Coordinates of C-alpha atoms and ligand atoms in Angstrom, one line a residue:
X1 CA 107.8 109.5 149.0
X2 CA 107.8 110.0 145.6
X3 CA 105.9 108.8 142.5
X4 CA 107.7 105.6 141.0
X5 CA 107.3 106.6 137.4
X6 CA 109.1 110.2 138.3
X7 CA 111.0 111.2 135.0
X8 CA 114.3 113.2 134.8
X9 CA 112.8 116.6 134.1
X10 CA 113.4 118.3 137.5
X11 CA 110.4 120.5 138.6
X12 CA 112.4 123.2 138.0
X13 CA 112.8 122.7 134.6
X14 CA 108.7 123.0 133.8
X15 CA 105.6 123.0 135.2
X16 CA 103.4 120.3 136.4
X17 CA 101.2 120.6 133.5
X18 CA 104.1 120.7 131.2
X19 CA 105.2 117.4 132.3
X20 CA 101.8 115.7 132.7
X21 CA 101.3 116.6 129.0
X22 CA 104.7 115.1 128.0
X23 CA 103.8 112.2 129.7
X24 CA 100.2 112.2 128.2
X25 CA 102.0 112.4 124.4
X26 CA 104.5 109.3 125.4
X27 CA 101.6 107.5 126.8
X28 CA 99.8 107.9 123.8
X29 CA 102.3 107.1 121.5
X30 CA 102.7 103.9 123.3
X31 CA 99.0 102.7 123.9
X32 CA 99.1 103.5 119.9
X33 CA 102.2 100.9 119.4
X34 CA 100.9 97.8 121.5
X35 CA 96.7 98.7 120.7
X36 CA 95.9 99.7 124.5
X37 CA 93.7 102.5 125.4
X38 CA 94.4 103.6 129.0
X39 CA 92.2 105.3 131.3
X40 CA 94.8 108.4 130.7
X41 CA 93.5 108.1 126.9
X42 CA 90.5 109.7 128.4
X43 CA 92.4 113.2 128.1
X44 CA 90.5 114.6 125.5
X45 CA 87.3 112.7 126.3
X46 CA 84.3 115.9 126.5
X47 CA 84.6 117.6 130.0
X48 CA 88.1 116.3 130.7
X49 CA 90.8 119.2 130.4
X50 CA 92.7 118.9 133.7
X51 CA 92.5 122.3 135.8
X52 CA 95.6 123.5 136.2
X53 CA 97.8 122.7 139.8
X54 CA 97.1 126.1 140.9
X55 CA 93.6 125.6 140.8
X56 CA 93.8 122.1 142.1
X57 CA 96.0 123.1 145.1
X58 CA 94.6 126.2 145.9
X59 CA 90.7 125.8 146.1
X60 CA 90.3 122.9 148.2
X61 CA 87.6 121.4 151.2
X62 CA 89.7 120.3 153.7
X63 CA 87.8 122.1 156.9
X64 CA 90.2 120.4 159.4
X65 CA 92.9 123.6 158.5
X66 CA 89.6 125.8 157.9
X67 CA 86.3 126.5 156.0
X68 CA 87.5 129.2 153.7
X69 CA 88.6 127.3 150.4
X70 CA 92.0 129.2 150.6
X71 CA 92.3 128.1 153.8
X72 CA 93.9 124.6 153.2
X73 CA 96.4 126.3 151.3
X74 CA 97.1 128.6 154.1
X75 CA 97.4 126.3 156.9
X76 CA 98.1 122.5 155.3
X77 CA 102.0 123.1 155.7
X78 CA 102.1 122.8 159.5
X79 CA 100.6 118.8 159.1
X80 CA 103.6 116.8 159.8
X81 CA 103.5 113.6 156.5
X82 CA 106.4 111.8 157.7
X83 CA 106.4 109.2 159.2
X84 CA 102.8 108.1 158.4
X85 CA 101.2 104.9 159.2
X86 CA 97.9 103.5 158.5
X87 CA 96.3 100.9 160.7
X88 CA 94.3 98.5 159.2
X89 CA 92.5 96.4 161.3
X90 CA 88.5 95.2 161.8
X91 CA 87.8 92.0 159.3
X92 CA 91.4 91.5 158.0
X93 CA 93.3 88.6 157.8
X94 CA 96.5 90.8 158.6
X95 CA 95.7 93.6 160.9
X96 CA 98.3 96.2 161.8
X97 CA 99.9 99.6 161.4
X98 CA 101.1 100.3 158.1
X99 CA 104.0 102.4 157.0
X100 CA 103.6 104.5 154.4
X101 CA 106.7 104.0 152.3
X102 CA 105.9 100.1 153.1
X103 CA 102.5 100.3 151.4
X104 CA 104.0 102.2 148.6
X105 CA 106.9 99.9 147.9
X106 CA 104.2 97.2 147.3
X107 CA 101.7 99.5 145.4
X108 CA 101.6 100.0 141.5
X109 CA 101.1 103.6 140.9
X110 CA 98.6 104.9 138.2
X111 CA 98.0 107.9 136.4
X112 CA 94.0 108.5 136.8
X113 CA 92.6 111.5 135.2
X114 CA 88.8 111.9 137.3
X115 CA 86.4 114.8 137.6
X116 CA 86.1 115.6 141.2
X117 CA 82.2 116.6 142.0
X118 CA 82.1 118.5 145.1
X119 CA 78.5 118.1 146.6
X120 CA 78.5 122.4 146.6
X121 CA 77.4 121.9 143.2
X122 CA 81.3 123.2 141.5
X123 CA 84.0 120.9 139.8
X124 CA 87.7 120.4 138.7
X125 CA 89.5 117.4 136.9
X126 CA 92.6 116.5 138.6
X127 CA 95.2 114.2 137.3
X128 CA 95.9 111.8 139.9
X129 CA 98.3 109.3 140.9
X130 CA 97.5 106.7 142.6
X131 CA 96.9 102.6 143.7
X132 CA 93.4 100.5 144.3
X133 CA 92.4 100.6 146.6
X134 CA 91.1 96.8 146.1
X135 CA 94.8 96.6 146.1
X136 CA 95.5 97.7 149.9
X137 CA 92.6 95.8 151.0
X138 CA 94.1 92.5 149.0
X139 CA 97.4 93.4 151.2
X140 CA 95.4 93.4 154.4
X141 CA 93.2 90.2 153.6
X142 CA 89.6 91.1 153.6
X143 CA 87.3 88.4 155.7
X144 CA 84.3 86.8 154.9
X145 CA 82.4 88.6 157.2
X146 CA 83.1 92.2 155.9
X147 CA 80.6 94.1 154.2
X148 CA 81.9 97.7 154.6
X149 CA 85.2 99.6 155.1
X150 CA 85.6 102.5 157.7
X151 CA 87.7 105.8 156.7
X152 CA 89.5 107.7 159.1
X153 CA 91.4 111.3 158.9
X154 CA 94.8 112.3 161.4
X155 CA 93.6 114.3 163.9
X156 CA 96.0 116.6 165.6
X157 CA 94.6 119.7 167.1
X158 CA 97.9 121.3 167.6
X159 CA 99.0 121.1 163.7
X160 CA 95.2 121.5 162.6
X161 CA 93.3 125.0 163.5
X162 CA 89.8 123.7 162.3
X163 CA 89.3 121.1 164.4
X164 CA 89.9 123.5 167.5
X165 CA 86.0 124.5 166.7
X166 CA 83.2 122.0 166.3
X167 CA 82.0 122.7 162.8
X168 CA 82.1 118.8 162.7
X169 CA 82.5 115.5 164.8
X170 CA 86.5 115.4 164.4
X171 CA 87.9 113.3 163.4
X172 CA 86.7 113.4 159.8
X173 CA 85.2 109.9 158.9
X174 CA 83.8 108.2 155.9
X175 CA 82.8 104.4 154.8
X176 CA 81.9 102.7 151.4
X177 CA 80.6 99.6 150.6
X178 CA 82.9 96.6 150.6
X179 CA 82.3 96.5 146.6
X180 CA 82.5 99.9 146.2
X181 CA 85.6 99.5 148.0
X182 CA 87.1 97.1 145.4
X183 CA 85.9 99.0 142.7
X184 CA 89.0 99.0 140.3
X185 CA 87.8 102.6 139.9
X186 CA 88.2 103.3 143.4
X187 CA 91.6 104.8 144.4
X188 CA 94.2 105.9 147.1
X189 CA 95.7 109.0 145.3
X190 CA 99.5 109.9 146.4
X191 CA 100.5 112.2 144.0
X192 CA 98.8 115.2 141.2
X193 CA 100.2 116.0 138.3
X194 CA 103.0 113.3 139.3
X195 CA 103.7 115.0 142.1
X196 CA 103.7 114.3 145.7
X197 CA 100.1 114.9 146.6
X198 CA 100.0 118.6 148.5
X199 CA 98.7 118.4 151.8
X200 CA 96.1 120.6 151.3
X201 CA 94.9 117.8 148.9
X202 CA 95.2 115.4 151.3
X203 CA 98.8 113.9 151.7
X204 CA 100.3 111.7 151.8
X205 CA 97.3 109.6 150.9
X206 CA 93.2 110.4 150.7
X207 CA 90.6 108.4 148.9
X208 CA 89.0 109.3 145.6
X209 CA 85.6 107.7 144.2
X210 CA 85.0 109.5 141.3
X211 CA 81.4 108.6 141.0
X212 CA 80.5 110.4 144.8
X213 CA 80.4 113.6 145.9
X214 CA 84.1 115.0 146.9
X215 CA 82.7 114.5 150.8
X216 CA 83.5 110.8 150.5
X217 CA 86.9 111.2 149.1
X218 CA 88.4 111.5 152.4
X219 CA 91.8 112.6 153.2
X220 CA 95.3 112.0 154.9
X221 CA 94.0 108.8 155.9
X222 CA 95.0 106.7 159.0
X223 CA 92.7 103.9 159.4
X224 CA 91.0 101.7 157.8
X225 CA 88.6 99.6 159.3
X226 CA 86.7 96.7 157.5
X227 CA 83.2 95.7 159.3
X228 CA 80.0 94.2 159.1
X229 CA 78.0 97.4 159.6
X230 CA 77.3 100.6 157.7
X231 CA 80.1 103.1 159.4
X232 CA 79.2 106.7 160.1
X233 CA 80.0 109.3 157.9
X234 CA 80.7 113.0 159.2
X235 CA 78.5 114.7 157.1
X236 CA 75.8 112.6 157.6
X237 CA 76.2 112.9 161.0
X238 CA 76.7 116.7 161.3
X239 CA 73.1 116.8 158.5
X240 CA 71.1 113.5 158.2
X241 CA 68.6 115.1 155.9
X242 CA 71.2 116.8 153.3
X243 CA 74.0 113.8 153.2
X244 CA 73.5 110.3 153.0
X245 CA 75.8 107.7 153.3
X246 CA 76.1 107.2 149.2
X247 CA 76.6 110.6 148.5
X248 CA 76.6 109.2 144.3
X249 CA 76.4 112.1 142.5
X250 CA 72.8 112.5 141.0
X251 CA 71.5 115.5 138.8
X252 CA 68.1 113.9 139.9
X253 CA 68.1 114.3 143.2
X254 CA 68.6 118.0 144.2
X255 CA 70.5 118.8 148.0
X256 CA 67.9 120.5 150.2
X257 CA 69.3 124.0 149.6
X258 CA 69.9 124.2 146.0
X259 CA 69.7 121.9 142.6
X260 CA 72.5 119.3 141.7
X261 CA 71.8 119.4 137.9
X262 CA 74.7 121.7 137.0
X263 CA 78.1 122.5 138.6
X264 CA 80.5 125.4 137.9
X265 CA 83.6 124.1 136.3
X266 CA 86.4 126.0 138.0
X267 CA 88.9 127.6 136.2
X268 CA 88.9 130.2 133.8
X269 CA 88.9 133.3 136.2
X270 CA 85.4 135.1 136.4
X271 CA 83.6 133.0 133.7
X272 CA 84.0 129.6 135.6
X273 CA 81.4 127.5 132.6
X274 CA 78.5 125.7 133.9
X275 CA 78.0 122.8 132.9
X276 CA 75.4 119.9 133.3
X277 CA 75.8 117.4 135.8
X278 CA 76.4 113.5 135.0
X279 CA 74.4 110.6 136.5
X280 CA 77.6 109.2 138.6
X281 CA 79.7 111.9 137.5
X282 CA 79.6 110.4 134.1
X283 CA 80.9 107.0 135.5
X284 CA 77.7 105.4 135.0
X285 CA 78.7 102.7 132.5
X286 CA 81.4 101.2 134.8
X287 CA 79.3 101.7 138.2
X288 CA 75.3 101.4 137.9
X289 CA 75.3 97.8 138.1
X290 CA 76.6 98.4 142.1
X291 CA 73.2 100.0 142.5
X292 CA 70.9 97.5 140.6
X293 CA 67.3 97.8 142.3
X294 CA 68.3 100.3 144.3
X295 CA 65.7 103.4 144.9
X296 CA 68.5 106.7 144.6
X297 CA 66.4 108.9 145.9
X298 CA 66.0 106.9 149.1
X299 CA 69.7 105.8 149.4
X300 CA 70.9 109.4 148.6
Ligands
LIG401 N1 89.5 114.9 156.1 C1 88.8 115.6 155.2 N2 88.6 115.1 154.0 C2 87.9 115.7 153.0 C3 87.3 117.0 153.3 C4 87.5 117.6 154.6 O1 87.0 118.6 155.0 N3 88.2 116.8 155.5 N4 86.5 117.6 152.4 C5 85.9 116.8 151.3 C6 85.3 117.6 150.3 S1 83.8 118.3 150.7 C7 85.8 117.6 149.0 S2 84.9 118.4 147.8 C8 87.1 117.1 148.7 C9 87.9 118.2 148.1 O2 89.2 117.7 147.7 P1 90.3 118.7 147.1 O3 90.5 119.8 148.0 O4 91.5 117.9 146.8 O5 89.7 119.2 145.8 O6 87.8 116.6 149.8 C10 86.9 115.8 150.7 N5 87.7 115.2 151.8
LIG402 MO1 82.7 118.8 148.7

């Protein structure tokens, strides 16, 4: 399971950062040689310094292993990766379960450097690695008929100590729009940092849509189900009123309970900066146009 582009330096030679910014300097020196601009070049872009792995890896969401933000770290290890299949079925030409080292031995693995949004009004930017997921769905064949795609999270109550209590509808479910879906934005991240991705992150493979609220970037995926109807969501489930199905991040459109127009940016220790919210998490130019004549405050 690891990340095709691995290079020679061996963990323990560095640290993650140390080789993501090694990368970063070769990548630049060769978008500079053939005139390409990446979506890595975004590295210095304002409000893109990646948080370090330690904060990435150790103050996460992932309530199946607990609600405590330390508790992922804590309790992730006991998930069992491998083997790992994904069934995709629903509206696709090619149903089936899918192995994991299957899908990734077809994949084309990206660096993508995304803020993460979580809907608790705080932030990170993580270096991902990753496929499109328009990519997976092309492997699958996608139907006529399909209009949405249906997320599911591995359940196992025995490896998982959240999901012994009801703090939500287990398991964990999200959907997006079919063309949200094929958004070449829109991936399946498999590694941070060009590592493995931790399972406290989600491994071996969770959604990111960079423009959403964390909530929809689902993890440690096992199904996914293309249909003609609008799939529940788990938070909208466990709170109507306070998650919609969207879940775009909006500085305009406040959560019940407290405003969206600024999030704490985490990392440096006490004096985490705050900083102002972006329409789509500052994805705006590549994404609006999915919500042309669409009322935002309505389809929250
Ligand atoms: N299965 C599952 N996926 C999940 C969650 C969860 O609790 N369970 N939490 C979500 C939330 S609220 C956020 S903010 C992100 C956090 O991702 P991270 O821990 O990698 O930063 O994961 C999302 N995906
Ligand atoms: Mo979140």
């Amino acid at each position: 399971m690891a990340n095709r582009w691995t290079n020679d330096l061996t963990e323990r030679d560095v640290t993650p950062e140390q080789v993501f910014m090694n990368r970063r300097q070769w990548m630049a020196g060769a978008a500079a040689g053939l005139g390409l601009a990446g979506i890595g070049g975004q590295a210095r872009a304002e409000g893109m310094e990646p948080n370090s792995w330690e904060e990435i890896t150790s103050y996460n969401n992932y309530y199946e292993f607990g609600t405590g933000k330390d508790d992922p770290y804590k309790n992730a290890r006991r998930l069992k990766i491998d083997p790992w299949t994904v069934r995709i079925d629903g509206l696709v030409e090619r149903p089936g379960d899918y192995a994991f080292d299957d899908i990734m031995s077809k994949m084309t693995i990206e660096e993508r450097l995304y803020r993460l949004r979580c809907v608790e009004a705080w932030s990170m930017v993580v270096p991902w690695n990753g496929f499109e997921l328009a990519d997976l769905l092309d492997m699958a064949g996608v139907q006529a008929g399909a209009k949405y795609v249906a997320f599911e999270t591995v359940l196992r109550k025995d490896e998982m100590p959240g999901t012994r209590y009801p703090v939500l509808d287990w398991p964990y479910v999200e959907g997006l729009r079919l063309d949200e879906a094929m958004h070449p934005l829109t991936i399946m991240a498999t590694g941070i940092y060009g590592r493995d991705i931790p399972k406290q992150n989600g491994a071996p493979l969770r959604l990111v849509v960079p423009w959403k609220y964390g909530f929809k970037s689902i993890k440690s995926v096992v199904r996914v189900t293309l249909t003609d109807k609008e799939p529940p969501t788990s938070w909208n489930k466990a709170n109507p009123d306070e998650y919609g199905f969207y879940g775009n991040v909006n500085p305009q459109v406040d959560h019940p309970r407290w405003s969206q127009a600024t999030e704490r940016r985490i990392g440096g220790g006490l004096f985490s900066p705050r900083v102002e919210t972006l329409m789509f998490n500052g994805y705006g130019d590549e994404v609006a146009g999915l919500y042309d004549g669409m009322d935002l405050k309505r389809f929250f």
